[in-house]
Tab-separated table of C-alpha atoms and ligand atoms in Angstrom:
chain	number	residue	atom	x	y	z
A	1	UNK	CA	100.688	66.615	102.335
A	2	UNK	CA	101.847	69.547	104.455
A	3	UNK	CA	99.529	72.213	105.844
A	4	UNK	CA	99.826	75.253	108.082
A	5	UNK	CA	97.855	75.435	111.310
A	6	UNK	CA	97.337	79.024	112.430
A	7	UNK	CA	95.997	80.219	115.788
A	8	UNK	CA	94.378	83.532	114.970
A	9	UNK	CA	94.305	86.703	117.015
A	10	UNK	CA	97.980	87.492	117.586
A	11	UNK	CA	99.035	91.074	117.005
A	12	UNK	CA	102.313	91.072	115.075
A	13	UNK	CA	105.131	93.235	116.366
A	14	UNK	CA	108.753	93.258	115.256
A	15	UNK	CA	111.065	93.205	112.281
A	16	UNK	CA	111.096	90.824	109.291
A	17	UNK	CA	113.766	90.604	106.605
A	18	UNK	CA	112.554	89.945	103.054
A	19	UNK	CA	114.489	87.435	100.964
A	20	UNK	CA	115.838	88.002	97.461
A	21	UNK	CA	113.363	88.261	94.616
A	22	UNK	CA	112.075	85.016	93.118
A	23	UNK	CA	110.876	86.716	89.953
A	24	UNK	CA	114.219	88.444	89.448
A	25	UNK	CA	116.216	85.286	90.216
A	26	UNK	CA	114.439	83.062	87.675
A	27	UNK	CA	115.269	84.998	84.460
A	28	UNK	CA	118.718	85.900	85.827
A	29	UNK	CA	119.473	82.209	86.356
A	30	UNK	CA	118.256	81.556	82.786
A	31	UNK	CA	120.546	84.353	81.553
A	32	UNK	CA	123.624	82.609	82.986
A	33	UNK	CA	123.343	80.269	79.968
A	34	UNK	CA	124.408	83.157	77.722
A	35	UNK	CA	128.033	83.155	78.864
A	36	UNK	CA	129.202	79.568	78.568
A	37	UNK	CA	131.108	80.161	81.813
A	38	UNK	CA	130.682	80.313	85.578
A	39	UNK	CA	128.464	83.023	87.108
A	40	UNK	CA	127.591	83.481	90.770
A	41	UNK	CA	124.171	84.802	91.713
A	42	UNK	CA	123.745	86.036	95.291
A	43	UNK	CA	120.613	86.698	97.319
A	44	UNK	CA	118.647	83.864	95.725
A	45	UNK	CA	115.758	82.728	97.939
A	46	UNK	CA	115.444	79.046	98.939
A	47	UNK	CA	112.236	78.218	97.114
A	48	UNK	CA	110.679	75.374	95.207
A	49	UNK	CA	110.545	77.423	91.957
A	50	UNK	CA	114.267	78.100	92.170
A	51	UNK	CA	114.955	74.382	92.713
A	52	UNK	CA	112.855	73.649	89.597
A	53	UNK	CA	114.872	76.127	87.543
A	54	UNK	CA	118.109	74.504	88.726
A	55	UNK	CA	116.746	71.077	87.767
A	56	UNK	CA	116.037	72.342	84.262
A	57	UNK	CA	119.467	73.995	83.954
A	58	UNK	CA	121.023	70.707	85.072
A	59	UNK	CA	118.937	68.767	82.521
A	60	UNK	CA	120.339	71.098	79.839
A	61	UNK	CA	123.889	70.219	80.948
A	62	UNK	CA	124.813	73.092	83.272
A	63	UNK	CA	126.667	72.462	86.542
A	64	UNK	CA	124.949	74.131	89.461
A	65	UNK	CA	125.929	74.565	93.072
A	66	UNK	CA	123.830	76.148	95.806
A	67	UNK	CA	125.492	77.353	99.000
A	68	UNK	CA	123.586	79.583	101.414
A	69	UNK	CA	122.069	82.331	99.262
A	70	UNK	CA	124.537	81.948	96.376
A	71	UNK	CA	123.999	79.851	93.270
A	72	UNK	CA	126.905	79.147	90.952
A	73	UNK	CA	125.983	78.151	87.416
A	74	UNK	CA	128.632	76.843	85.044
A	75	UNK	CA	127.054	76.774	81.597
A	76	UNK	CA	130.143	75.644	79.673
A	77	UNK	CA	128.831	72.115	79.157
A	78	UNK	CA	125.308	72.620	77.798
A	79	UNK	CA	124.370	69.520	75.802
A	80	UNK	CA	120.631	69.918	75.323
A	81	UNK	CA	118.204	72.608	74.153
A	82	UNK	CA	115.122	70.800	75.459
A	83	UNK	CA	113.224	71.817	78.592
A	84	UNK	CA	111.061	68.733	79.199
A	85	UNK	CA	107.363	68.642	80.089
A	86	UNK	CA	107.917	66.948	83.486
A	87	UNK	CA	109.886	69.980	84.667
A	88	UNK	CA	108.141	72.805	82.769
A	89	UNK	CA	104.670	71.756	83.958
A	90	UNK	CA	105.831	72.427	87.527
A	91	UNK	CA	106.847	75.985	86.740
A	92	UNK	CA	105.488	78.178	83.964
A	93	UNK	CA	108.370	80.637	84.339
A	94	UNK	CA	110.625	78.102	82.559
A	95	UNK	CA	109.407	79.789	79.359
A	96	UNK	CA	112.149	82.374	80.048
A	97	UNK	CA	114.729	79.824	78.864
A	98	UNK	CA	113.486	80.295	75.312
A	99	UNK	CA	115.407	83.543	74.698
A	100	UNK	CA	118.806	82.426	76.041
A	101	UNK	CA	118.676	78.999	74.344
A	102	UNK	CA	117.878	80.567	70.959
A	103	UNK	CA	120.580	83.195	71.454
A	104	UNK	CA	123.245	80.629	72.324
A	105	UNK	CA	122.398	77.655	70.154
A	106	UNK	CA	120.024	78.909	67.461
A	107	UNK	CA	117.427	76.441	68.651
A	108	UNK	CA	115.224	75.681	71.629
A	109	UNK	CA	112.615	73.103	72.474
A	110	UNK	CA	110.403	73.925	75.437
A	111	UNK	CA	107.273	72.153	76.521
A	112	UNK	CA	104.301	74.468	76.038
A	113	UNK	CA	103.275	75.441	79.572
A	114	UNK	CA	99.681	74.346	80.176
A	115	UNK	CA	96.893	76.433	81.677
A	116	UNK	CA	96.926	77.177	85.363
A	117	UNK	CA	94.394	78.142	87.988
A	118	UNK	CA	94.898	81.841	87.434
A	119	UNK	CA	93.868	81.554	83.796
A	120	UNK	CA	94.848	80.593	80.290
A	121	UNK	CA	98.301	82.265	80.285
A	122	UNK	CA	99.251	82.188	76.590
A	123	UNK	CA	102.781	82.681	75.201
A	124	UNK	CA	101.897	84.418	71.925
A	125	UNK	CA	103.721	87.648	72.860
A	126	UNK	CA	106.967	85.732	73.503
A	127	UNK	CA	106.713	84.036	70.107
A	128	UNK	CA	105.673	87.198	68.235
A	129	UNK	CA	108.679	89.085	69.609
A	130	UNK	CA	111.204	86.343	68.920
A	131	UNK	CA	109.827	85.811	65.389
A	132	UNK	CA	110.640	89.473	64.701
A	133	UNK	CA	114.261	88.684	65.571
A	134	UNK	CA	114.270	85.899	62.969
A	135	UNK	CA	113.119	82.770	64.841
A	136	UNK	CA	110.796	80.208	63.197
A	137	UNK	CA	108.483	78.386	65.564
A	138	UNK	CA	106.407	75.268	65.257
A	139	UNK	CA	104.418	73.290	67.770
A	140	UNK	CA	105.396	69.617	67.798
A	141	UNK	CA	103.775	67.174	70.211
A	142	UNK	CA	103.147	69.816	72.861
A	143	UNK	CA	106.607	71.371	72.501
A	144	UNK	CA	107.407	74.817	71.119
A	145	UNK	CA	110.328	74.302	68.769
A	146	UNK	CA	112.202	77.424	67.739
A	147	UNK	CA	115.036	77.682	65.260
A	148	UNK	CA	117.030	80.520	63.764
A	149	UNK	CA	120.038	80.746	61.463
A	150	UNK	CA	120.895	84.197	62.726
A	151	UNK	CA	119.194	86.633	65.087
A	152	UNK	CA	118.839	90.116	63.604
A	153	UNK	CA	117.861	93.262	65.516
A	154	UNK	CA	114.380	94.671	64.865
A	155	UNK	CA	111.800	97.096	66.205
A	156	UNK	CA	109.234	95.180	68.187
A	157	UNK	CA	105.943	96.249	69.715
A	158	UNK	CA	105.531	93.861	72.628
A	159	UNK	CA	102.101	94.807	73.968
A	160	UNK	CA	99.228	92.377	74.410
A	161	UNK	CA	95.562	92.601	75.383
A	162	UNK	CA	96.494	92.906	79.053
A	163	UNK	CA	99.377	95.349	78.661
A	164	UNK	CA	103.049	94.463	78.686
A	165	UNK	CA	104.416	90.997	79.446
A	166	UNK	CA	107.166	90.594	82.016
A	167	UNK	CA	108.692	87.305	80.895
A	168	UNK	CA	108.224	88.079	77.165
A	169	UNK	CA	110.262	91.250	77.770
A	170	UNK	CA	112.861	89.124	79.610
A	171	UNK	CA	113.040	86.666	76.697
A	172	UNK	CA	113.454	89.435	74.154
A	173	UNK	CA	116.125	91.193	76.212
A	174	UNK	CA	118.174	88.008	76.438
A	175	UNK	CA	117.789	86.995	72.795
A	176	UNK	CA	118.462	90.504	71.476
A	177	UNK	CA	121.860	90.597	73.225
A	178	UNK	CA	123.181	88.354	70.441
A	179	UNK	CA	121.107	89.787	67.562
A	180	UNK	CA	123.056	91.752	64.983
A	181	UNK	CA	122.473	95.520	65.009
A	182	UNK	CA	119.970	97.230	67.279
A	183	UNK	CA	116.740	95.916	68.766
A	184	UNK	CA	114.092	98.305	70.029
A	185	UNK	CA	111.396	96.936	72.304
A	186	UNK	CA	108.327	99.152	72.505
A	187	UNK	CA	105.770	98.602	75.253
A	188	UNK	CA	108.367	96.683	77.243
A	189	UNK	CA	107.440	95.677	80.803
A	190	UNK	CA	108.810	98.208	83.358
A	191	UNK	CA	108.895	95.868	86.376
A	192	UNK	CA	111.931	96.145	88.718
A	193	UNK	CA	112.727	92.500	87.884
A	194	UNK	CA	113.285	93.548	84.249
A	195	UNK	CA	115.629	96.326	85.370
A	196	UNK	CA	117.494	93.766	87.493
A	197	UNK	CA	117.856	91.397	84.537
A	198	UNK	CA	119.097	94.241	82.324
A	199	UNK	CA	121.625	95.253	85.007
A	200	UNK	CA	122.897	91.674	85.172
A	201	UNK	CA	123.130	91.410	81.370
A	202	UNK	CA	124.980	94.748	81.207
A	203	UNK	CA	127.379	93.506	83.882
A	204	UNK	CA	128.070	90.558	81.569
A	205	UNK	CA	128.877	92.992	78.753
A	206	UNK	CA	125.476	93.561	77.094
A	207	UNK	CA	124.520	96.993	75.763
A	208	UNK	CA	121.011	97.640	77.048
A	209	UNK	CA	119.526	101.065	77.756
A	210	UNK	CA	116.073	102.194	78.836
A	211	UNK	CA	115.182	99.238	81.102
A	212	UNK	CA	112.494	100.377	83.533
A	213	UNK	CA	110.740	102.371	80.810
A	214	UNK	CA	108.448	101.167	78.028
A	215	UNK	CA	111.196	101.620	75.425
A	216	UNK	CA	114.308	99.498	75.672
A	217	UNK	CA	117.219	99.547	73.217
A	218	UNK	CA	119.658	96.670	72.904
A	219	UNK	CA	122.790	96.804	70.779
A	220	UNK	CA	123.848	93.293	69.837
A	221	UNK	CA	127.228	91.977	71.011
A	222	UNK	CA	129.225	88.920	69.949
A	223	UNK	CA	129.922	87.556	73.402
A	224	UNK	CA	128.993	87.915	77.056
A	225	UNK	CA	131.282	87.103	79.960
A	226	UNK	CA	130.257	85.461	83.254
A	227	UNK	CA	129.487	87.820	86.144
A	228	UNK	CA	128.743	87.807	89.849
A	229	UNK	CA	125.521	89.540	90.787
A	230	UNK	CA	123.159	90.110	93.737
A	231	UNK	CA	119.420	90.060	92.978
A	232	UNK	CA	117.019	92.705	94.302
A	233	UNK	CA	114.821	92.012	97.351
A	234	UNK	CA	111.434	90.420	96.787
A	235	UNK	CA	108.858	93.221	96.658
A	236	UNK	CA	105.932	90.796	96.751
A	237	UNK	CA	107.219	89.053	99.862
A	238	UNK	CA	107.884	92.441	101.485
A	239	UNK	CA	104.368	93.597	100.576
A	240	UNK	CA	102.845	90.418	101.987
A	241	UNK	CA	104.577	90.957	105.347
A	242	UNK	CA	103.396	94.572	105.460
A	243	UNK	CA	99.866	93.331	104.851
A	244	UNK	CA	100.363	90.821	107.683
A	245	UNK	CA	101.204	93.783	109.910
A	246	UNK	CA	98.135	95.685	108.672
A	247	UNK	CA	95.655	92.843	109.056
A	248	UNK	CA	96.710	92.078	112.641
A	249	UNK	CA	96.594	95.747	113.687
A	250	UNK	CA	100.291	95.260	114.267
A	251	UNK	CA	103.529	97.169	114.242
A	252	UNK	CA	105.849	95.548	111.705
A	253	UNK	CA	109.052	96.637	110.035
A	254	UNK	CA	110.163	94.941	106.814
A	255	UNK	CA	113.913	95.127	106.189
A	256	UNK	CA	115.776	94.369	102.971
A	257	UNK	CA	113.200	95.932	100.698
A	258	UNK	CA	113.150	98.826	98.249
A	259	UNK	CA	110.344	101.205	99.314
A	260	UNK	CA	110.007	102.653	95.766
A	261	UNK	CA	109.135	99.174	94.474
A	262	UNK	CA	106.130	99.133	96.819
A	263	UNK	CA	104.736	102.547	95.975
A	264	UNK	CA	101.259	101.479	94.780
A	265	UNK	CA	100.704	99.213	97.802
A	266	UNK	CA	101.926	101.809	100.306
A	267	UNK	CA	99.615	104.457	98.806
A	268	UNK	CA	96.646	102.147	99.263
A	269	UNK	CA	97.631	101.216	102.804
A	270	UNK	CA	97.826	104.905	103.741
A	271	UNK	CA	94.456	105.518	102.054
A	272	UNK	CA	93.041	102.693	104.162
A	273	UNK	CA	94.322	104.387	107.317
A	274	UNK	CA	97.600	102.617	108.132
A	275	UNK	CA	100.660	104.537	109.249
A	276	UNK	CA	103.616	103.915	106.936
A	277	UNK	CA	107.233	104.954	107.497
A	278	UNK	CA	109.769	104.562	104.702
A	279	UNK	CA	113.465	104.273	105.501
A	280	UNK	CA	116.562	103.277	103.591
A	281	UNK	CA	115.860	99.708	102.479
A	282	UNK	CA	113.017	99.307	104.929
A	283	UNK	CA	109.349	100.115	105.461
A	284	UNK	CA	107.346	99.937	108.656
A	285	UNK	CA	103.622	99.765	109.141
A	286	UNK	CA	101.501	100.532	112.184
A	287	UNK	CA	97.830	99.967	112.183
A	288	UNK	CA	96.060	100.791	115.409
A	289	UNK	CA	92.497	99.874	114.644
A	290	UNK	CA	90.096	99.102	111.870
A	291	UNK	CA	91.120	100.098	108.351
A	292	UNK	CA	88.805	101.597	105.727
A	293	UNK	CA	87.772	99.725	102.611
A	294	UNK	CA	89.588	101.059	99.521
A	295	UNK	CA	89.364	100.131	95.846
A	296	UNK	CA	92.278	98.730	93.874
A	297	UNK	CA	92.877	97.983	90.201
A	298	UNK	CA	95.773	95.684	89.343
A	299	UNK	CA	97.985	96.974	86.542
A	300	UNK	CA	101.483	96.434	85.186
A	301	UNK	CA	104.225	98.158	87.238
A	302	UNK	CA	104.158	100.815	88.657
A	303	UNK	CA	100.454	100.015	89.128
A	304	UNK	CA	99.134	97.820	91.920
A	305	UNK	CA	100.700	94.352	91.432
A	306	UNK	CA	98.443	91.412	90.638
A	307	UNK	CA	100.753	89.340	92.850
A	308	UNK	CA	99.486	91.273	95.910
A	309	UNK	CA	95.818	91.303	94.931
A	310	UNK	CA	94.824	88.166	96.872
A	311	UNK	CA	96.629	89.287	100.047
A	312	UNK	CA	95.048	92.751	99.809
A	313	UNK	CA	91.644	91.113	99.479
A	314	UNK	CA	92.189	89.378	102.830
A	315	UNK	CA	92.821	92.776	104.401
A	316	UNK	CA	89.676	94.225	102.822
A	317	UNK	CA	87.565	91.342	104.197
A	318	UNK	CA	87.886	92.988	107.634
A	319	UNK	CA	87.949	96.641	106.597
A	320	UNK	CA	85.164	99.126	107.270
A	321	UNK	CA	82.757	99.494	104.353
A	322	UNK	CA	82.922	98.148	100.830
A	323	UNK	CA	85.900	97.795	98.550
A	324	UNK	CA	86.110	96.890	94.891
A	325	UNK	CA	89.070	94.963	93.513
A	326	UNK	CA	89.453	94.954	89.745
A	327	UNK	CA	91.899	92.457	88.255
A	328	UNK	CA	93.205	93.753	84.930
A	329	UNK	CA	96.154	91.388	84.480
A	330	UNK	CA	94.641	87.973	85.157
A	331	UNK	CA	90.839	88.533	85.201
A	332	UNK	CA	90.232	85.003	86.498
A	333	UNK	CA	92.622	85.297	89.415
A	334	UNK	CA	90.030	85.036	92.184
A	335	UNK	CA	90.318	81.427	93.347
A	336	UNK	CA	91.074	82.666	96.860
A	337	UNK	CA	87.668	84.401	97.125
A	338	UNK	CA	85.759	81.138	97.565
A	339	UNK	CA	88.150	80.020	100.333
A	340	UNK	CA	88.001	83.417	102.076
A	341	UNK	CA	84.220	83.050	102.035
A	342	UNK	CA	84.626	79.779	103.905
A	343	UNK	CA	86.225	81.856	106.664
A	344	UNK	CA	83.150	84.107	106.678
A	345	UNK	CA	84.151	86.835	104.218
A	346	UNK	CA	81.460	88.621	102.218
A	347	UNK	CA	82.665	88.699	98.608
A	348	UNK	CA	80.758	88.917	95.321
A	349	UNK	CA	82.571	88.163	92.072
A	350	UNK	CA	81.616	89.730	88.760
A	351	UNK	CA	83.772	89.286	85.649
A	352	UNK	CA	87.221	90.426	86.725
A	353	UNK	CA	85.913	92.314	89.766
A	354	UNK	CA	85.445	91.409	93.403
A	355	UNK	CA	83.183	93.398	95.685
A	356	UNK	CA	84.095	92.948	99.326
A	357	UNK	CA	81.893	94.059	102.184
A	358	UNK	CA	84.016	94.262	105.309
A	359	UNK	CA	83.018	92.008	108.195
A	360	UNK	CA	83.613	92.378	111.932
A	361	UNK	CA	85.390	89.024	112.151
A	362	UNK	CA	86.399	85.902	110.296
A	363	UNK	CA	86.108	82.428	111.806
A	364	UNK	CA	88.883	79.870	111.424
A	365	UNK	CA	88.266	76.619	109.546
A	366	UNK	CA	89.987	74.364	106.980
A	367	UNK	CA	90.796	76.051	103.673
A	368	UNK	CA	92.693	74.961	100.612
A	369	UNK	CA	95.414	76.893	98.787
A	370	UNK	CA	94.929	76.996	95.009
A	371	UNK	CA	98.019	78.915	93.932
A	372	UNK	CA	101.000	80.758	95.331
A	373	UNK	CA	99.536	84.169	96.201
A	374	UNK	CA	96.159	82.691	97.169
A	375	UNK	CA	98.006	80.628	99.803
A	376	UNK	CA	99.571	83.770	101.231
A	377	UNK	CA	96.141	85.438	101.330
A	378	UNK	CA	94.729	82.517	103.320
A	379	UNK	CA	97.627	82.623	105.785
A	380	UNK	CA	96.991	86.349	106.325
A	381	UNK	CA	93.288	85.720	106.907
A	382	UNK	CA	94.176	82.889	109.312
A	383	UNK	CA	96.266	85.332	111.371
A	384	UNK	CA	93.108	87.201	112.356
A	385	UNK	CA	90.353	84.595	112.092
A	386	UNK	CA	88.886	83.450	115.408
A	387	UNK	CA	90.204	80.090	116.559
A	388	UNK	CA	92.202	77.824	114.301
A	389	UNK	CA	92.661	77.954	110.526
A	390	UNK	CA	94.302	75.102	108.643
A	391	UNK	CA	95.611	75.993	105.177
A	392	UNK	CA	96.256	72.831	103.185
A	393	UNK	CA	98.207	72.291	99.924
A	394	UNK	CA	100.871	74.568	101.277
A	395	UNK	CA	103.352	73.403	98.612
A	396	UNK	CA	102.033	76.369	96.592
A	397	UNK	CA	103.286	78.725	99.306
A	398	UNK	CA	106.711	77.077	99.291
A	399	UNK	CA	107.076	77.991	95.610
A	400	UNK	CA	107.392	81.657	96.493
A	401	UNK	CA	107.902	82.333	100.210
A	402	UNK	CA	111.040	81.329	102.055
A	403	UNK	CA	110.087	80.207	105.564
A	404	UNK	CA	106.956	82.330	105.757
A	405	UNK	CA	105.774	80.743	108.994
A	406	UNK	CA	109.211	81.104	110.616
A	407	UNK	CA	109.356	84.804	109.745
A	408	UNK	CA	105.806	85.477	110.944
A	409	UNK	CA	106.279	83.439	114.144
A	410	UNK	CA	109.351	85.538	114.967
A	411	UNK	CA	107.080	88.608	115.174
A	412	UNK	CA	104.350	86.970	117.220
A	413	UNK	CA	102.279	84.715	114.958
A	414	UNK	CA	101.356	81.198	116.038
A	415	UNK	CA	101.758	78.983	112.986
A	416	UNK	CA	102.820	75.346	112.864
A	417	UNK	CA	103.534	73.179	109.849
A	418	UNK	CA	101.694	69.881	110.101
A	419	UNK	CA	101.467	66.704	108.050
A	420	UNK	CA	97.901	65.940	107.094
B	1	UD1	C1	105.147	87.496	85.645
B	1	UD1	C2	105.385	87.045	87.068
B	1	UD1	C3	104.056	86.777	87.778
B	1	UD1	C4	103.151	88.012	87.689
B	1	UD1	C5	103.015	88.462	86.231
B	1	UD1	C6	102.249	89.763	86.087
B	1	UD1	C7	107.502	85.870	86.928
B	1	UD1	C8	108.234	84.601	87.040
B	1	UD1	N1	106.179	85.825	87.049
B	1	UD1	O1	104.525	86.420	84.947
B	1	UD1	O2	104.337	86.480	89.148
B	1	UD1	O3	101.872	87.695	88.187
B	1	UD1	O4	104.316	88.654	85.648
B	1	UD1	O5	102.862	90.764	86.807
B	1	UD1	O6	108.089	86.921	86.781
B	1	UD1	N2	100.029	87.385	78.150
B	1	UD1	C9	99.565	87.107	76.894
B	1	UD1	N3	100.420	86.514	76.020
B	1	UD1	C10	101.715	86.218	76.342
B	1	UD1	C11	102.185	86.522	77.647
B	1	UD1	C12	101.304	87.114	78.537
B	1	UD1	O7	98.416	87.364	76.561
B	1	UD1	O8	102.446	85.704	75.492
B	1	UD1	C13	99.118	88.022	79.130
B	1	UD1	C14	98.924	87.188	80.390
B	1	UD1	O9	97.944	86.191	80.210
B	1	UD1	C15	98.531	88.263	81.380
B	1	UD1	C16	99.400	89.460	80.955
B	1	UD1	O10	99.729	89.205	79.588
B	1	UD1	O11	97.186	88.601	81.191
B	1	UD1	C17	100.644	89.670	81.758
B	1	UD1	O12	101.342	88.440	81.883
B	1	UD1	P1	102.926	88.401	81.972
B	1	UD1	O13	103.463	89.728	82.351
B	1	UD1	O14	103.472	87.768	80.740
B	1	UD1	O15	103.126	87.377	83.161
B	1	UD1	P2	104.414	86.472	83.366
B	1	UD1	O16	105.585	87.173	82.804
B	1	UD1	O17	104.134	85.085	82.934
């Protein structure tokens, strides 16, 4: 198994370019099924999750080609509506195939994604929304089987106990494109990845308005045509690199990012004492000395993203004073805390909250990645821990970061990929 060996103590200085957004690419690739033709998606990052999505599209009968950052999907030959367990268990986001399969073929069979380390992760909101459009679901041998004679527009309240759902909104958007009449989604997710999906669907001929707000309207159409599209930059990757700059008291510029997408993070970094400069498609961070502990609460966009919570915790482990991190999206998403403690961090967990008392230093040792963002948090901590940190199970990191060690090494980090 591969691991990353990090020699701590290097101050990062230089410019990093963020790749295209993973979380925008996944539903957009699923949406290419809606056209029965050949679409080209540009800016797609080279990641394990993207490869999984392509495997599933291929299993359904699509022809896919991946050259540089462009993926061509020809969905004219779809022969199956089943996304099998072997592939879905590797990537929960495959649930976003439900909407397009139902819209195109009136049926879909998708393995029910299991639990994962960041919690239970149910799919009830997806099913509730699609049922309103006229889909009947049953659970057969671990598979969600959906069927509909005809999708009909409806008014749907899509909220759940933890707020809006990103991929449920994506599923509804895609299915509603082919529903007769008008669909209104209330309490839709406002994430930039939803806006990107809506822009792609509109480019294919859909009639969607309001994406980016909590109320989205979709007028059904009979057909969509293939389109070429470039996905937005990855705001979580960009945020992670800015935090790498902050934690190493560095001077880092992140290019190919949309500063507005990072608003909540940038506010908190300024509050902590970092110097932030926003430019056109870039943000730079300078952090001369010790930062102050600040509190964060994760919330749906535009709130502080849960996908940056673990990385921010690493920063707080070395900040001055105490900080409180409250996780409102995935209350159990604190697997990284135990590993950060192995590096010497002082963290107390209490039902959805982490209390972090900043320490003078962390000391490198072996730690284990439990999930994608936890891996990134451990890499960030390794950048400043004394001596050597080895982060194992790095396949989690490869799900969501394209060449993280290469990008960090280019600005002064000392990271090598090793085989354990
Ligand atoms: C997406 C992102 C993920 C991010 C998350 C929250 C992708 C591929 N993944 O995941 O990186 O961490 O948004 O920003 O875009 N919920 C239910 N029932 C449902 C669906 C969700 O209760 O049917 C709950 C979840 O358990 C969670 C909350 O709603 O507490 C938000 O989850 P959701 O927005 O659906 O996450 P994903 O779309 O799966």
